[in-house]
XYZ file of N, CA and C in Angstrom:
540
model
N 205.167 19.290 63.350
C 203.811 19.662 63.925
C 204.613 20.955 65.168
N 205.825 21.262 65.812
C 206.242 21.884 65.907
C 205.851 22.753 65.869
N 205.873 23.455 64.726
C 205.591 24.979 64.081
C 204.191 25.521 63.835
N 203.738 24.484 63.703
C 202.449 24.352 63.627
C 201.623 25.167 65.045
N 201.493 23.902 65.628
C 200.809 24.559 66.973
C 201.526 25.580 67.321
N 202.178 26.110 67.710
C 202.421 27.841 68.320
C 202.224 28.967 66.510
N 201.742 28.276 65.689
C 200.979 29.277 64.809
C 199.925 29.372 64.862
N 198.595 27.970 64.556
C 198.084 27.703 64.750
C 197.414 28.947 66.783
N 197.867 28.538 67.495
C 197.989 29.114 69.129
C 198.245 30.583 68.293
N 199.108 31.804 67.883
C 198.574 32.855 67.777
C 197.943 33.125 66.662
N 197.352 32.170 65.255
C 196.224 32.532 64.797
C 194.546 32.973 65.792
N 194.830 31.262 67.150
C 193.431 31.861 67.516
C 193.831 32.774 68.976
N 194.417 33.502 69.058
C 194.919 34.649 69.643
C 194.118 35.136 69.385
N 194.541 35.379 67.919
C 193.987 36.738 66.904
C 192.681 36.743 66.475
N 192.533 35.730 66.193
C 190.544 35.599 66.099
C 189.845 35.467 67.227
N 190.085 35.399 68.636
C 189.624 35.712 69.520
C 189.903 37.220 69.955
N 190.672 38.016 70.598
C 191.531 39.556 69.933
C 190.239 40.251 69.391
N 189.902 40.101 67.776
C 188.777 40.378 67.104
C 187.359 39.747 67.136
N 186.849 38.579 68.071
C 185.973 38.171 67.719
C 184.900 38.902 69.372
N 185.999 38.152 70.096
C 185.126 38.438 71.695
C 186.061 40.416 71.833
N 187.726 39.877 72.227
C 188.291 41.158 73.126
C 187.696 42.641 72.318
N 187.855 42.839 71.829
C 187.810 44.093 70.237
C 186.177 44.569 70.502
N 185.424 44.185 70.493
C 183.805 44.687 70.378
C 183.466 44.487 72.046
N 184.346 44.313 72.520
C 184.108 44.315 74.056
C 184.894 45.798 74.678
N 185.960 45.967 74.000
C 186.951 47.461 74.091
C 185.879 48.406 73.518
N 185.274 48.548 72.632
C 184.396 49.682 72.595
C 183.453 49.596 72.868
N 182.794 48.561 74.071
C 181.729 48.886 75.095
C 182.410 49.251 75.754
N 183.227 49.002 75.913
C 183.994 49.303 77.869
C 184.722 50.906 77.121
N 185.200 51.328 76.499
C 185.299 52.882 76.110
C 184.486 53.700 76.233
N 182.580 53.331 75.469
C 181.728 53.901 75.471
C 181.668 54.077 77.395
N 181.766 52.890 77.213
C 181.224 52.859 79.370
C 181.450 53.617 79.840
N 183.351 53.766 79.378
C 183.691 54.978 80.244
C 184.007 55.758 80.545
N 183.723 56.589 78.765
C 183.339 57.774 78.151
C 181.828 57.979 78.897
N 180.680 57.380 79.481
C 179.361 57.737 80.577
C 179.598 57.442 81.406
N 180.657 57.251 82.113
C 181.346 57.543 83.511
C 181.467 58.638 84.195
N 182.421 59.027 82.949
C 183.044 60.053 82.571
C 182.114 61.071 82.749
N 180.766 61.311 81.810
C 180.373 61.987 81.869
C 179.604 62.389 83.182
N 179.294 61.014 84.357
C 177.918 61.492 85.354
C 178.931 61.846 85.722
N 180.335 61.422 86.058
C 181.064 61.753 86.860
C 181.190 63.822 87.204
N 181.001 64.062 85.876
C 181.313 65.414 85.264
C 179.948 66.347 86.521
N 178.580 65.827 85.954
C 177.419 65.736 85.933
C 177.455 65.726 87.774
N 178.126 64.815 88.201
C 177.848 65.007 89.887
C 178.766 65.719 90.627
N 179.931 65.949 89.963
C 180.416 67.395 90.471
C 180.010 68.986 90.163
N 178.798 69.280 88.766
C 178.497 69.852 88.776
C 177.006 70.217 90.037
N 176.522 69.180 89.931
C 175.345 68.889 91.213
C 175.980 69.588 92.231
N 176.878 69.213 92.876
C 177.677 69.112 93.987
C 178.339 70.183 94.233
N 178.712 71.464 93.738
C 179.060 72.822 92.732
C 177.747 73.567 93.330
N 176.508 72.798 92.687
C 175.106 73.428 92.405
C 174.445 73.466 93.829
N 174.921 72.847 94.442
C 174.464 72.129 96.033
C 175.454 73.483 97.104
N 176.743 73.198 96.780
C 177.167 74.779 98.173
C 176.487 76.163 96.895
N 176.401 76.428 95.965
C 175.708 77.585 95.501
C 174.382 78.181 96.442
N 173.551 76.335 96.559
C 172.750 76.815 97.271
C 172.502 77.100 98.152
N 173.021 76.330 99.274
C 173.822 76.176 100.569
C 174.563 77.327 100.713
N 174.870 78.218 100.634
C 175.958 79.902 100.430
C 174.202 80.817 99.616
N 173.053 79.753 99.242
C 172.234 81.688 98.804
C 171.280 81.378 99.984
N 170.918 80.095 100.401
C 170.322 80.227 101.817
C 170.899 80.568 103.017
N 171.907 80.211 103.087
C 172.467 81.147 104.548
C 172.625 82.277 104.410
N 172.706 83.312 102.886
C 172.517 85.043 102.825
C 171.440 85.259 102.852
N 170.123 84.094 102.392
C 168.729 84.360 103.084
C 168.711 84.344 103.646
N 168.802 83.758 105.076
C 169.248 83.525 106.351
C 168.995 84.888 107.176
N 170.377 85.540 106.262
C 170.345 86.398 106.925
C 170.064 87.648 107.101
N 168.780 87.667 106.153
C 168.378 89.065 106.024
C 167.544 89.450 106.842
N 167.166 90.659 107.879
C 166.080 90.542 108.575
C 164.812 90.665 108.228
N 163.631 90.570 109.062
C 162.305 90.409 108.577
C 162.398 92.888 107.982
N 162.819 93.237 108.895
C 162.685 94.401 108.029
C 163.142 94.766 106.511
N 164.347 93.983 106.672
C 164.656 94.011 104.881
C 164.135 93.842 104.687
N 163.678 92.754 104.194
C 162.021 92.076 103.555
C 161.586 92.651 102.907
N 161.024 93.754 103.807
C 159.837 94.703 104.138
C 160.031 95.482 102.506
N 161.528 96.539 103.123
C 161.942 97.137 102.162
C 162.274 96.724 101.250
N 162.464 95.247 101.070
C 162.324 94.341 98.962
C 161.760 94.539 98.365
N 160.250 94.097 99.540
C 159.326 94.354 98.975
C 158.297 95.494 98.768
N 158.743 96.609 99.549
C 158.347 97.567 98.995
C 158.506 98.913 98.182
N 160.221 98.031 97.958
C 160.533 98.385 96.885
C 160.391 97.802 95.551
N 160.130 96.552 95.249
C 159.655 95.808 94.153
C 158.577 94.916 94.601
N 157.275 95.519 95.013
C 156.225 94.027 95.544
C 155.829 93.350 94.441
N 155.044 92.301 94.500
C 154.808 91.288 93.800
C 153.835 91.465 92.855
N 152.728 92.294 94.036
C 151.456 92.505 93.022
C 151.152 94.288 93.267
N 150.337 94.523 92.501
C 149.771 95.777 92.950
C 148.492 96.669 93.838
N 149.488 97.483 94.732
C 148.267 97.929 95.760
C 148.367 99.177 95.036
N 146.968 99.832 94.213
C 147.036 100.734 93.867
C 147.175 101.367 95.413
N 145.745 101.355 96.566
C 145.375 101.753 97.582
C 146.594 102.522 98.282
N 147.652 101.377 98.575
C 148.327 101.393 99.161
C 149.262 102.358 99.324
N 149.458 102.793 97.364
C 150.759 103.636 96.684
C 150.146 104.223 96.964
N 148.080 104.963 96.618
C 147.836 106.024 96.371
C 148.019 106.673 98.767
N 148.258 106.150 99.272
C 148.006 106.220 100.731
C 149.486 106.854 101.134
N 150.753 105.776 100.456
C 151.574 106.265 100.589
C 151.947 108.033 100.067
N 151.304 107.704 98.725
C 152.036 109.227 98.383
C 151.418 110.918 99.430
N 149.975 110.356 99.536
C 149.511 110.779 100.302
C 149.682 111.336 101.357
N 150.344 110.350 102.183
C 151.461 110.654 103.569
C 152.648 111.746 103.586
N 153.012 111.503 101.836
C 154.288 112.266 101.866
C 153.284 113.873 100.960
N 152.437 113.704 101.078
C 152.579 114.723 100.517
C 151.837 115.359 102.266
N 150.784 115.035 102.786
C 150.735 115.558 104.006
C 151.468 116.457 104.799
N 152.903 115.783 104.719
C 154.215 116.242 105.468
C 154.236 117.821 104.904
N 154.178 118.218 103.742
C 154.225 119.689 103.357
C 152.516 120.215 103.068
N 152.037 120.171 103.747
C 150.857 120.452 104.107
C 150.185 120.579 102.642
N 149.674 119.397 101.913
C 149.544 118.840 100.656
C 148.410 118.171 100.826
N 147.821 117.642 99.969
C 146.470 116.613 99.330
C 146.620 115.944 98.410
N 146.853 114.895 97.837
C 146.710 114.628 97.348
C 145.091 113.917 96.035
N 144.476 114.843 95.518
C 143.913 115.205 94.414
C 144.011 114.370 93.067
N 142.481 114.275 92.491
C 142.291 113.669 91.454
C 143.160 112.921 90.351
N 143.328 111.671 91.274
C 143.879 111.015 90.586
C 143.577 109.370 90.047
N 144.646 109.126 89.133
C 143.770 108.652 87.893
C 144.803 107.023 87.918
N 144.383 105.905 87.920
C 145.438 104.627 87.126
C 145.288 103.531 86.187
N 146.697 104.229 85.670
C 146.762 103.083 84.028
C 148.057 102.161 84.194
N 146.886 101.115 84.057
C 147.730 100.263 84.144
C 148.991 99.685 82.242
N 149.718 98.787 82.930
C 150.776 99.042 81.783
C 151.885 97.942 81.877
N 152.605 97.546 80.771
C 153.240 96.756 81.372
C 155.029 96.823 81.166
N 156.011 96.332 81.351
C 157.548 95.999 80.863
C 157.637 96.220 79.796
N 157.053 95.538 78.305
C 157.822 96.232 77.264
C 156.667 97.576 76.457
N 155.945 98.283 76.873
C 155.557 99.603 76.916
C 156.380 100.497 76.851
N 157.420 100.413 78.110
C 158.370 101.500 78.142
C 159.479 101.104 77.453
N 160.883 102.262 77.499
C 162.037 102.015 76.913
C 162.778 101.245 77.166
N 162.408 100.972 78.250
C 163.587 99.367 78.602
C 162.853 97.720 78.264
N 161.690 97.714 77.026
C 161.729 96.635 76.578
C 162.713 96.324 75.831
N 163.707 97.186 75.536
C 165.082 96.785 74.919
C 165.814 95.660 75.673
N 165.805 95.761 76.729
C 166.662 95.273 77.564
C 166.054 93.891 77.756
N 164.756 93.886 77.669
C 164.290 92.818 77.822
C 164.207 90.999 77.038
N 165.321 90.455 77.474
C 164.843 89.061 76.436
C 164.671 88.076 76.289
N 163.955 87.492 78.561
C 162.601 86.735 78.456
C 161.767 86.909 78.641
N 160.733 86.502 78.246
C 159.280 87.370 79.420
C 159.741 87.754 80.477
N 157.811 89.127 80.399
C 158.341 89.853 81.035
C 158.404 89.677 82.522
N 159.169 89.542 83.353
C 158.799 89.129 84.755
C 158.540 90.731 85.718
N 158.317 91.733 85.033
C 157.960 92.700 85.710
C 156.407 93.351 85.199
N 155.545 93.781 85.775
C 154.375 95.054 85.443
C 154.782 95.992 86.067
N 154.016 97.461 85.485
C 153.700 98.576 85.969
C 152.652 99.103 85.274
N 152.889 100.135 86.305
C 150.814 100.819 86.131
C 151.673 102.740 87.014
N 151.296 103.182 86.006
C 151.127 104.702 85.959
C 149.692 105.226 86.906
N 150.254 106.506 87.187
C 149.079 107.137 88.505
C 149.952 108.342 88.051
N 148.445 109.415 87.736
C 148.446 110.794 87.766
C 147.982 111.465 88.883
N 148.851 111.800 89.099
C 147.593 113.284 90.380
C 148.213 114.340 90.685
N 147.036 115.322 91.386
C 147.503 116.380 91.048
C 148.338 117.099 92.419
N 148.217 118.397 92.813
C 149.079 118.175 94.431
C 149.478 119.919 94.401
N 148.549 120.386 95.517
C 148.739 122.039 95.535
C 149.036 121.979 96.350
N 150.042 122.965 96.415
C 150.992 123.804 97.341
C 152.272 124.874 96.963
N 152.735 125.123 97.565
C 154.305 126.320 97.574
C 155.433 124.755 96.518
N 156.484 126.081 95.866
C 157.625 125.382 94.644
C 158.616 124.583 95.691
N 158.683 125.051 97.297
C 159.318 125.369 98.034
C 159.448 123.584 98.555
N 157.822 123.504 99.111
C 157.177 121.850 99.369
C 157.508 121.279 98.639
N 156.936 121.601 97.320
C 156.873 120.432 96.394
C 158.482 119.704 96.164
N 159.724 121.125 95.371
C 160.492 120.262 95.866
C 161.272 119.051 96.807
N 160.516 119.822 97.477
C 161.145 118.618 98.866
C 159.420 117.588 99.110
N 158.857 117.596 98.668
C 157.663 116.642 98.245
C 158.502 116.159 97.201
N 158.882 115.843 96.517
C 159.668 115.052 95.508
C 160.375 114.358 95.447
N 161.532 115.187 96.676
C 162.472 114.727 97.286
C 162.290 113.494 98.082
N 161.385 113.696 98.969
C 160.630 112.448 99.585
C 159.714 111.391 98.431
N 159.449 111.786 97.661
C 159.243 110.161 96.291
C 160.489 109.890 96.114
N 161.536 110.572 95.545
C 162.140 109.684 94.806
C 163.365 108.731 96.092
N 163.415 109.587 97.314
C 163.704 108.810 98.227
C 163.100 107.635 98.869
N 161.845 107.499 98.641
C 161.381 106.706 99.448
C 161.639 105.634 99.196
N 161.315 104.243 99.403
C 161.503 103.317 99.073
C 161.176 102.293 97.545
N 159.312 102.855 97.713
C 159.095 102.275 96.674
C 159.629 102.643 95.188
N 160.260 101.996 93.726
C 160.759 102.402 92.709
C 159.402 102.701 92.216
N 159.895 104.611 91.301
C 159.256 105.290 90.976
C 159.442 105.927 89.977
N 159.016 106.013 88.848
C 159.769 107.412 87.688
C 158.916 108.451 87.715
N 159.311 110.220 87.048
C 158.161 110.442 87.272
C 158.675 110.864 85.842
N 156.957 110.807 84.700
C 157.131 110.401 83.450
C 155.938 111.803 83.160
N 156.070 112.320 84.416
C 155.617 114.070 83.443
C 154.983 114.441 84.520
N 155.264 115.691 84.124
C 154.778 117.039 85.422
C 154.926 118.224 84.911
N 153.232 119.259 84.947
C 152.925 120.341 84.978
C 152.555 120.757 85.784
N 152.496 121.776 85.518
C 151.965 122.880 87.142
C 151.668 124.768 86.116
N 150.438 125.119 87.222
C 149.348 126.373 87.099
C 149.717 127.162 88.426
N 149.291 127.921 88.201
C 149.237 129.094 89.556
C 147.961 129.506 89.877
N 147.563 128.252 91.097
C 145.692 129.365 91.018
C 146.231 130.141 92.120
N 146.942 130.332 93.389
C 146.643 131.246 93.888
C 148.400 132.213 94.412
N 148.644 133.186 94.915
C 149.963 134.070 95.166
C 150.877 132.968 95.689
N 151.758 132.046 95.170
C 153.018 131.289 96.705
C 151.852 129.767 96.136
N 150.912 129.479 95.740
C 150.421 128.056 95.290
C 150.495 127.865 94.408
N 150.659 126.810 93.877
C 150.207 125.998 92.178
C 149.880 124.958 92.417
N 149.415 124.300 91.056
C 148.569 123.533 90.874
C 150.023 122.023 90.049
N 150.648 121.039 90.661
C 151.391 120.682 90.123
C 150.443 119.286 89.877
N 150.230 119.099 88.816
C 149.369 117.974 87.979
C 150.994 116.762 87.436
N 151.345 115.590 88.830
C 152.424 114.630 88.549
C 151.818 113.468 88.108
N 152.828 112.705 86.392
C 152.870 111.829 86.098
C 153.706 110.613 86.492
N 153.742 109.884 87.392
C 154.378 108.898 87.549
C 154.331 106.708 87.226
N 155.394 106.157 87.260
C 154.627 105.042 86.739
C 156.020 104.331 87.721
N 155.258 103.151 87.949
C 155.766 102.458 89.232
C 156.001 101.084 88.792
N 157.012 100.191 89.429
C 156.808 98.862 89.218
C 156.352 97.497 89.988
N 156.240 96.318 89.444
C 155.146 95.400 90.391
C 156.365 93.787 89.667
N 156.052 92.851 90.806
C 156.561 91.485 90.371
C 156.048 90.635 89.951
N 155.973 90.154 88.523
C 154.794 89.197 87.736
C 154.837 88.005 88.407
């Protein structure tokens, strides 16, 4: 009887281990894994919150004039009239006027940059063709001003013809972009 009682206790403890403790250990291990996943997610959320706070602080540092410059560089809508007025204002500095204006709409996918786009188009493009009559030197200065203007503009075509002595008719085609 002395040996039977310890053996029964050992068998009982082995049985309790396999029927009660072992299934709970697996559940505890699974819950520990879930807890670690949640802790990693909470840490990542905290990191993202810090990044958001930094970005908001940087956003607050941008002045209103800088914001206007950014919107002028890449507007969020198409404003053909404003674009034509801006270009005409540039031409007026050199005693020239913009005439024969033609506007063509397009999208980012019809340009050579479509190979760079990996997702949905985030910007659109608009083409503008116009004629300017001025001297060669004034036209070069006009193009330099157009290049340096805040509006993002690509000159896509340029032709010219002589109309009078030292006066040329320049047919200019440009493409400008806007955010969708």
